[in-house]
Each structure stands twice: as structure tokens, then as C-alpha cells.
Coordinates of C-alpha atoms and ligand atoms in Angstrom, one line a residue:
X356 CA 98.5 9.0 176.8
X357 CA 94.8 9.4 177.8
X358 CA 93.2 12.9 178.8
X359 CA 94.6 13.9 182.2
X360 CA 92.2 14.0 185.1
X361 CA 90.3 17.4 186.2
X362 CA 93.0 17.6 189.2
X363 CA 95.9 17.3 186.9
X364 CA 94.2 19.8 184.6
X365 CA 93.6 22.2 187.6
X366 CA 97.1 21.9 188.9
X367 CA 98.6 22.5 185.2
X368 CA 96.0 25.1 184.1
X369 CA 97.7 27.7 181.9
X370 CA 101.2 26.1 182.8
X371 CA 103.7 26.5 179.9
X372 CA 101.5 28.1 177.5
X373 CA 103.3 31.5 177.1
X374 CA 104.5 31.8 173.8
X375 CA 106.4 35.1 174.0
X376 CA 108.9 34.2 176.6
X377 CA 108.2 30.5 177.8
X378 CA 107.2 31.6 181.2
X379 CA 106.1 28.5 183.1
X380 CA 103.5 30.2 185.0
X381 CA 100.9 32.1 182.9
X382 CA 101.2 35.9 183.1
X383 CA 98.3 38.0 184.5
X384 CA 96.6 39.8 181.9
X385 CA 95.9 43.4 183.3
X386 CA 94.9 45.2 180.1
X387 CA 91.4 46.4 180.1
X388 CA 91.1 46.6 176.3
X389 CA 92.4 44.5 173.2
X390 CA 93.1 45.6 169.7
X391 CA 90.8 44.5 166.7
X392 CA 92.6 42.1 164.5
X393 CA 91.5 44.1 161.6
X394 CA 88.8 46.5 160.7
X395 CA 85.4 44.9 162.0
X396 CA 87.0 41.8 163.2
X397 CA 87.4 41.4 167.0
X398 CA 89.6 39.0 168.8
X399 CA 88.4 36.3 171.5
X400 CA 88.9 38.8 174.1
X401 CA 87.9 42.6 173.5
X402 CA 87.1 44.3 177.0
X403 CA 88.1 43.0 180.2
X404 CA 84.6 43.1 181.9
X405 CA 83.3 40.8 179.2
X406 CA 86.5 38.5 179.1
X407 CA 89.9 38.2 180.4
X408 CA 92.5 35.3 179.7
X409 CA 93.5 35.0 183.4
X410 CA 90.0 34.7 184.3
X411 CA 89.2 32.1 181.6
X412 CA 91.9 29.7 183.0
X413 CA 90.6 29.8 186.4
X414 CA 86.9 29.4 184.9
X415 CA 88.0 26.4 183.0
X416 CA 89.9 24.6 185.6
X417 CA 87.1 24.8 188.0
X418 CA 84.7 23.7 185.5
X419 CA 86.6 20.7 184.8
X420 CA 86.7 19.8 188.5
X421 CA 82.9 20.1 188.8
X422 CA 82.4 18.4 185.5
X423 CA 80.5 21.3 184.0
X424 CA 80.5 22.7 180.4
X425 CA 82.1 26.0 181.7
X426 CA 82.1 28.5 184.6
X427 CA 81.6 32.2 185.0
X428 CA 84.0 33.9 187.4
X429 CA 82.5 36.8 189.6
X430 CA 83.9 39.3 191.8
X431 CA 82.6 37.4 195.0
X432 CA 80.4 34.7 195.8
X433 CA 77.7 37.0 196.1
X434 CA 78.3 38.3 192.6
X435 CA 77.8 34.8 191.4
X436 CA 74.6 34.5 193.3
X437 CA 73.4 37.9 192.0
X438 CA 73.9 36.8 188.3
X439 CA 72.1 33.5 188.8
X440 CA 69.1 35.3 190.4
X441 CA 68.9 37.8 187.6
X442 CA 69.5 35.4 184.8
X443 CA 66.7 32.8 186.1
X444 CA 64.0 34.8 188.0
X445 CA 61.1 37.1 186.8
X446 CA 58.4 38.9 188.9
X447 CA 55.9 36.3 190.1
X448 CA 58.2 33.4 189.8
X449 CA 59.1 31.6 192.9
X450 CA 62.7 30.9 194.4
X451 CA 62.6 28.1 197.0
X452 CA 65.6 28.2 199.4
X453 CA 66.7 26.7 202.6
X454 CA 65.5 28.5 205.8
X455 CA 69.0 28.3 207.1
X456 CA 71.0 29.3 204.0
X457 CA 74.1 31.5 204.1
X458 CA 73.1 34.9 205.9
X459 CA 74.3 37.0 202.9
X460 CA 72.3 34.9 200.4
X461 CA 69.3 35.1 202.6
X462 CA 69.7 38.9 202.9
X463 CA 69.9 39.3 198.9
X464 CA 66.9 37.0 198.5
X465 CA 64.8 38.8 200.9
X466 CA 65.9 42.3 199.7
X467 CA 65.0 41.3 195.9
X468 CA 61.9 39.6 196.8
X469 CA 60.9 42.8 198.7
X470 CA 61.1 44.8 195.6
X471 CA 59.1 42.3 193.5
X472 CA 62.0 40.8 191.5
X473 CA 60.5 37.3 192.4
X474 CA 58.8 35.4 195.2
X475 CA 60.7 34.0 198.1
X476 CA 59.7 30.8 199.8
X477 CA 62.0 29.4 202.6
X478 CA 61.7 25.8 203.8
X479 CA 63.6 23.2 205.6
X480 CA 65.1 21.3 202.7
X481 CA 66.9 18.9 204.7
X482 CA 63.4 17.4 205.7
X483 CA 62.4 15.4 202.6
X484 CA 58.6 15.6 203.3
X485 CA 58.7 19.4 203.8
X486 CA 60.8 19.7 200.7
X487 CA 58.4 17.8 198.6
X488 CA 55.4 19.5 199.9
X489 CA 57.0 23.0 199.4
X490 CA 58.0 22.1 195.6
X491 CA 54.8 20.7 194.9
X492 CA 52.8 23.5 196.4
X493 CA 54.9 26.4 195.2
X494 CA 56.1 25.0 191.9
X495 CA 59.3 27.1 192.1
X496 CA 61.3 28.2 189.0
X497 CA 64.5 27.9 191.1
X498 CA 65.4 25.5 193.9
X499 CA 68.4 26.7 195.9
X500 CA 70.4 24.1 197.8
X501 CA 73.1 24.6 200.3
X502 CA 74.6 21.4 201.7
X503 CA 76.2 21.1 204.4
X504 CA 74.4 24.0 205.9
X505 CA 76.1 26.5 208.2
X506 CA 76.8 26.3 211.2
X507 CA 75.0 22.8 211.9
X508 CA 76.3 20.9 208.9
X509 CA 72.9 19.7 208.1
X510 CA 72.7 17.8 204.9
X511 CA 70.1 18.1 202.0
X512 CA 69.4 15.1 199.4
X513 CA 70.8 16.9 196.3
X514 CA 69.6 14.0 194.0
X515 CA 66.2 14.0 195.4
X516 CA 65.7 17.7 195.2
X517 CA 67.1 17.8 191.8
X518 CA 64.5 15.2 190.6
X519 CA 61.6 16.9 192.5
X520 CA 62.6 20.2 191.1
X521 CA 62.8 19.0 187.4
X522 CA 59.4 17.6 187.8
X523 CA 58.0 21.2 188.1
X524 CA 60.4 22.6 185.7
X525 CA 62.8 24.3 188.2
X526 CA 66.5 25.0 187.7
X527 CA 68.3 23.4 190.5
X528 CA 71.2 25.4 191.9
X529 CA 73.7 24.1 194.6
X530 CA 75.9 26.4 196.7
X531 CA 79.1 24.1 196.8
X532 CA 81.1 26.3 198.8
X533 CA 81.6 24.1 201.9
X534 CA 82.5 20.8 200.0
X535 CA 84.2 22.1 197.0
X536 CA 84.0 19.9 194.0
X537 CA 86.4 17.2 195.6
X538 CA 84.1 16.6 198.3
X539 CA 80.6 16.9 196.4
X540 CA 79.7 17.0 192.6
X541 CA 76.1 18.4 192.5
X542 CA 76.1 18.4 188.6
X543 CA 76.6 14.6 188.8
X544 CA 73.7 14.3 191.5
X545 CA 71.5 16.3 189.0
X546 CA 71.8 20.0 189.8
X547 CA 71.9 22.4 186.9
X548 CA 74.2 25.1 188.2
X549 CA 76.8 25.3 191.1
X550 CA 77.8 28.4 192.7
X551 CA 80.8 29.0 194.8
X552 CA 82.3 31.5 197.2
X553 CA 85.8 30.8 196.0
X554 CA 86.9 33.3 198.6
X555 CA 86.8 30.0 200.9
X556 CA 88.4 26.5 200.1
X557 CA 88.8 27.1 196.4
X558 CA 91.3 30.1 196.5
X559 CA 92.1 28.7 200.2
X560 CA 94.5 31.5 201.6
X561 CA 92.0 33.9 203.0
X562 CA 93.5 36.6 200.7
X563 CA 90.9 37.1 198.0
X564 CA 87.2 37.6 197.5
X565 CA 85.9 35.8 194.5
X566 CA 83.1 33.7 193.2
X567 CA 82.0 31.4 190.4
X568 CA 79.0 29.7 188.7
X569 CA 79.6 26.5 187.1
X570 CA 77.0 25.5 184.3
X571 CA 75.9 22.0 183.1
X572 CA 75.5 23.3 179.4
X573 CA 77.4 25.6 177.0
X574 CA 73.9 27.6 176.6
X575 CA 73.8 28.2 180.3
X576 CA 77.4 29.3 180.4
X577 CA 76.9 31.8 177.6
X578 CA 73.5 33.2 179.3
X579 CA 74.9 33.6 182.7
X580 CA 78.2 35.2 181.2
X581 CA 75.9 37.6 179.5
X582 CA 74.4 38.6 182.7
X583 CA 77.6 38.8 184.8
X584 CA 78.9 41.2 182.0
X585 CA 75.7 43.1 182.0
X586 CA 75.6 43.4 185.7
X587 CA 79.3 44.3 185.9
X588 CA 80.1 41.8 188.6
X589 CA 83.0 39.6 186.5
X590 CA 86.1 38.8 188.6
X591 CA 89.2 40.8 188.4
X592 CA 92.4 39.4 186.6
X593 CA 94.6 39.5 189.7
X594 CA 91.9 37.9 191.9
X595 CA 91.3 35.2 189.2
X596 CA 95.3 34.7 189.4
X597 CA 95.3 34.2 193.1
X598 CA 92.3 31.8 192.9
X599 CA 93.9 29.8 190.3
X600 CA 97.2 29.6 192.2
X601 CA 95.0 28.3 195.3
X602 CA 93.0 25.7 193.0
X603 CA 96.4 24.2 192.0
X604 CA 96.9 22.9 195.7
X605 CA 93.1 22.2 196.2
X606 CA 93.4 18.6 196.3
X607 CA 96.6 18.6 198.6
X608 CA 94.9 21.2 201.0
X609 CA 91.6 19.3 201.2
X610 CA 93.2 15.9 202.3
X611 CA 94.8 17.7 205.2
X612 CA 91.7 19.6 206.2
X613 CA 89.8 16.4 206.1
X614 CA 92.4 14.5 208.2
X615 CA 92.9 17.2 210.7
X616 CA 89.2 17.7 211.2
X617 CA 88.7 13.9 211.7
X618 CA 91.4 14.0 214.6
X619 CA 89.5 17.1 216.0
X620 CA 86.0 15.4 215.9
X621 CA 87.4 12.4 217.8
X622 CA 89.0 14.7 220.5
X623 CA 85.8 16.7 221.0
X624 CA 83.5 13.6 221.1
X625 CA 85.6 12.2 223.9
X626 CA 85.9 15.3 226.1
X627 CA 83.5 15.8 229.1
X628 CA 83.3 19.7 228.5
X629 CA 81.7 18.9 225.2
X630 CA 77.8 18.3 225.0
X631 CA 77.5 17.7 221.2
X632 CA 79.6 17.5 218.2
X633 CA 77.9 18.2 214.7
X634 CA 80.0 16.6 211.8
X635 CA 78.6 14.6 208.9
X636 CA 81.4 12.0 209.5
X637 CA 79.7 10.9 212.9
X638 CA 77.3 7.9 212.9
X639 CA 75.2 9.8 215.2
X640 CA 74.8 12.7 212.7
X641 CA 71.1 12.6 211.5
X642 CA 72.1 12.4 207.9
X643 CA 75.4 10.5 208.1
X644 CA 74.4 7.9 205.5
X645 CA 73.2 10.5 203.2
X646 CA 76.4 12.4 203.5
X647 CA 78.4 9.3 203.2
X648 CA 76.6 8.6 199.8
X649 CA 76.5 11.9 198.2
X650 CA 79.9 13.4 199.6
X651 CA 83.5 12.3 198.8
X652 CA 84.8 14.2 201.9
X653 CA 83.1 15.0 205.1
X654 CA 84.9 18.3 205.2
X655 CA 87.1 20.6 207.5
X656 CA 84.2 22.3 209.1
X657 CA 83.4 21.3 212.8
X658 CA 80.7 22.7 215.0
X659 CA 80.3 21.7 218.5
X660 CA 78.5 22.7 221.8
X661 CA 80.0 23.1 225.3
X662 CA 78.3 22.7 228.7
X663 CA 78.0 25.9 230.4
X664 CA 76.7 28.2 227.5
X665 CA 78.1 31.6 226.7
X666 CA 80.3 31.8 229.7
X667 CA 82.1 28.3 228.4
X668 CA 82.4 29.3 224.9
X669 CA 84.1 32.6 225.8
X670 CA 86.4 30.8 228.2
X671 CA 87.1 28.2 225.5
X672 CA 87.9 31.0 222.7
X673 CA 89.7 33.3 224.8
X674 CA 93.4 32.1 225.2
X675 CA 93.4 29.9 222.0
X676 CA 96.6 30.6 220.3
X677 CA 96.3 29.0 216.9
X678 CA 92.5 29.1 216.3
X679 CA 91.9 32.8 215.3
X680 CA 88.7 34.3 216.3
X681 CA 87.4 35.4 212.8
X682 CA 84.5 34.6 210.4
X683 CA 85.0 33.2 207.1
X684 CA 86.4 29.7 206.6
X685 CA 88.4 27.4 204.2
X686 CA 91.9 29.0 204.4
X687 CA 95.0 27.1 205.5
X688 CA 95.0 28.9 208.9
X689 CA 92.6 27.6 211.5
X690 CA 89.7 29.9 212.5
X691 CA 87.2 29.7 215.4
X692 CA 83.8 31.4 215.4
X693 CA 81.0 31.8 217.9
X694 CA 77.8 31.8 215.7
X695 CA 75.5 33.3 218.4
X696 CA 77.7 36.6 218.6
X697 CA 79.3 36.6 215.3
X698 CA 78.0 35.1 211.9
X699 CA 74.4 34.8 213.3
X700 CA 74.5 37.7 215.6
X701 CA 71.6 39.6 213.6
X702 CA 69.2 36.9 214.4
X703 CA 67.0 37.5 217.4
X704 CA 67.6 35.0 220.4
X705 CA 64.1 32.9 219.6
X706 CA 65.3 32.7 215.8
X707 CA 68.7 31.5 216.9
X708 CA 67.0 28.9 219.0
X709 CA 64.7 27.7 216.2
X710 CA 67.7 27.5 214.0
X711 CA 69.4 25.3 216.6
X712 CA 72.1 27.9 217.4
X713 CA 72.9 27.8 221.0
X714 CA 75.0 30.1 223.2
X715 CA 77.6 27.3 224.0
X716 CA 78.0 26.6 220.2
X717 CA 81.4 27.1 218.6
X718 CA 82.4 26.6 214.7
X719 CA 85.9 25.6 213.7
X720 CA 87.4 26.1 210.2
X721 CA 90.1 23.5 210.7
X722 CA 93.4 24.6 208.8
X723 CA 96.3 22.7 207.6
X724 CA 98.6 23.1 210.5
X725 CA 100.3 20.3 212.3
X726 CA 97.4 18.4 213.7
X727 CA 99.3 17.9 217.2
X728 CA 99.5 21.6 217.6
X729 CA 95.9 22.1 217.1
X730 CA 94.9 19.1 219.4
X731 CA 97.1 21.0 221.8
X732 CA 95.6 24.3 221.6
X733 CA 92.0 23.0 221.8
X734 CA 92.7 20.7 224.6
X735 CA 93.8 23.7 226.5
X736 CA 90.6 25.5 225.5
X737 CA 88.7 22.6 226.7
X738 CA 90.4 22.4 230.0
X739 CA 89.7 26.2 230.6
X740 CA 86.1 25.3 230.3
X741 CA 86.3 22.4 232.6
X742 CA 88.0 24.6 235.3
X743 CA 84.8 26.9 235.2
X744 CA 82.7 24.4 236.9
Ligands
PLP2138 C1 80.8 33.2 202.1 C2 79.9 32.4 201.4 C3 79.0 33.1 200.4 C4 79.3 34.5 199.9 O1 80.5 34.6 199.4 P1 81.4 35.8 199.1 O2 82.8 35.5 198.4 O3 81.9 36.2 200.7 O4 80.7 36.9 198.6 C5 78.1 32.3 199.8 N1 77.7 31.0 200.2 C6 78.3 30.3 201.2 C7 78.0 29.0 201.7 C8 79.5 31.1 201.8 O5 80.2 30.5 202.9

């Protein structure tokens, strides 16, 4: 029999490996410390901050899905980003990042740059000419790519950014939280490292905060593992267990997220209360062709705009029964958020406007409920908006 596919390996990671009792599901190793085999001879695991067998199962399964040499599992997505920044950047070197990156990433980039850890340059990396000019002018040591972006689902060309970045010797890092390795494979497209907020789709049940960095080479795995241990940001055993449990069903969940989102995109596009729908599956999306080329899934996040601004968004969201008003994304349950007053509330109005965030904009994290129920809930919301005018 040939080697099982990465999906099969993710489903079966650690299954039937317990030699003590024959437990089918691997145990959670809670011990903080491990005995020495004999005087001066340590075992593969010695102290749980540095290494833990439960964490390794998740790391290896995720690395398999991304096609990497290995992964470092961290206490959160921000822990993964912290590890990468410390490992790769010194004072005076440049980090080039998207101007509309995840707010927590922006806050960390800005705070560390403010203390002289590195120089930060922000640019619109979805614009090929702007990206090329920024890379040639600033010669960054790290190019940070986040595609699709939040909340507008703008697409950056991973392959083009990787080649340009490599021309100036940069390490190219992709935040693949939105797509997951089933929807996009940044290492295959030329990126060197992939970071994840595994809190979202990978763990998938909105009950654990955890992150990871997947590396192309064993040398990078070793270096980043050293930094994660040194910084003290490695992931906990029980959190790793929950994330691995989520990963077992990733392919099944993503198929339903994708199908439900497609039905919802069709509903929204045909409704008079809606002024715009942002989803890379739509031929009207400015980078639809690029998304179709570099992604295997268009994804379960759908952003749209309502005629009637803030009042319309409020009428729509108040009274939804299945979509919970909450930040975050990627869980089995559907969520709805209002970027202007929730995820992007810290931006002043004119900065929001420049970023394309409007008062009538709503973002859905489409869950895996029965799609007919989701359509019913959203249709009732759109009728409330229509009845306003
Ligand atoms: C949530 C998120 C993060 C941060 O991850 P945490 O697990 O919350 O620390 C980073 N990038 C993206 C794209 C995210 O959505």
C-alpha cells in the first residue's frame, strides 16, 4: 500500500499508537517533566515547555497538510507570530506587511517596531505594482502576506510576492488562517513559513486558543522551536489535544463551510437590500481569477454591504437567531460581525473608509448548520432591512 495522503494522516494522527493499554485515541501527556533514561542520557522529551508528545502529534499532522518539514505549535496565533518576528528580524531590518493585516498582527508589528526591534513598512500587497515597488525600495528581510484579507477578502499573489521577496533575500511568511491548508498551500506557491491561528478553522470548535508555524526546512523547524521554547510561547498539552481533535474533521467541515457559503453568496447577490457582496468565488471580485488559481477553496467567510448604512446593519443583525453576534471565525457555529463597531472599532472613521470598511458592512463566518436554516435566518434579516425604507 502506498503512503496515506496528508488528510488520512491528519485523521489518523496518533491513532492506535498506545503501547501500554491499546487506547485507540492517543492519551494527553500532562507531565511537565520526563525521567532521564540513564545518567547523562535524556529522552526525546525532557521538559514540557520544550517538547510534548501530544503537541508533536498536532504539529506533525498540520505540517503534513501544509507540505512542510515540520511545525512549531504555540499558545496562540499571536504566539506563532511573536516567534517568527523574534527568530527572523534584527534592529534595522525591514518587515514589509499588508496595510490591512489582522489587527492583532498590526498591533504587535507596530509595538515592536516602536521599540526598535525592526523597521515596519506597510503597503497594499494586493496591488502588484505597489508590492514590487515596496520590495525593491525597502529590501525587506521579511515579507508578510495575509490572503484573503479581513474583512474584504482581498487577494494577494503569493507566488509573485515570494519570487520578488526571494530576489532581495527576504523570508516570505504567509498567514494561512482564513484558507487552511485545504484551501491554499503557501509553501507550494513559494512561501518559506506559514503561520496559523489554529484557534479558527483548524481547531474549528471555538473552544481553544492555539497557533502554529509550519516551516519548509528542518533547519527552520529547529530554529523556530528554539525560539518558541526560549520565549515560553509553546502550546499546552490539552490545547494541542483539542486542536488535533479538530484537525481530524477539517476536510469534512471545510466542505460544508464552502457549500453553505456558496449558497449564502447566491442569496445575498440576488437581494435588493444588499449593495455589494465580497467573496473571491464571485466573477465580480477584482481578483477572482487569481483566487481560482492559487486557492483550492474560496472559503467560508462572506462579507457584504447593506443599503442604508449603520441602521441597516443594526436592523439586520438584531434578531438573527442562528448567527451569533461575535468576533472570531472558523467554528462549526455561524457568527456575524459588524467590522465598523467590532473588529475594526479602534480605527478612526476616515481610516476605516480608506480601508474600505463601511458602516453598512457585515461579515459572516458561515458555520456548518443545515444551510436551509441559515438561509431562512439571513432572509428574515434582509426583510427587516427592506422594511426600514
Ligand atoms: C485570529 C487571527 C490571528 C491571531 O490568532 P490568535 O489565535 O487569536 O492569537 C492571526 N491572524 C489571523 C488572520 C487571525 O484571524
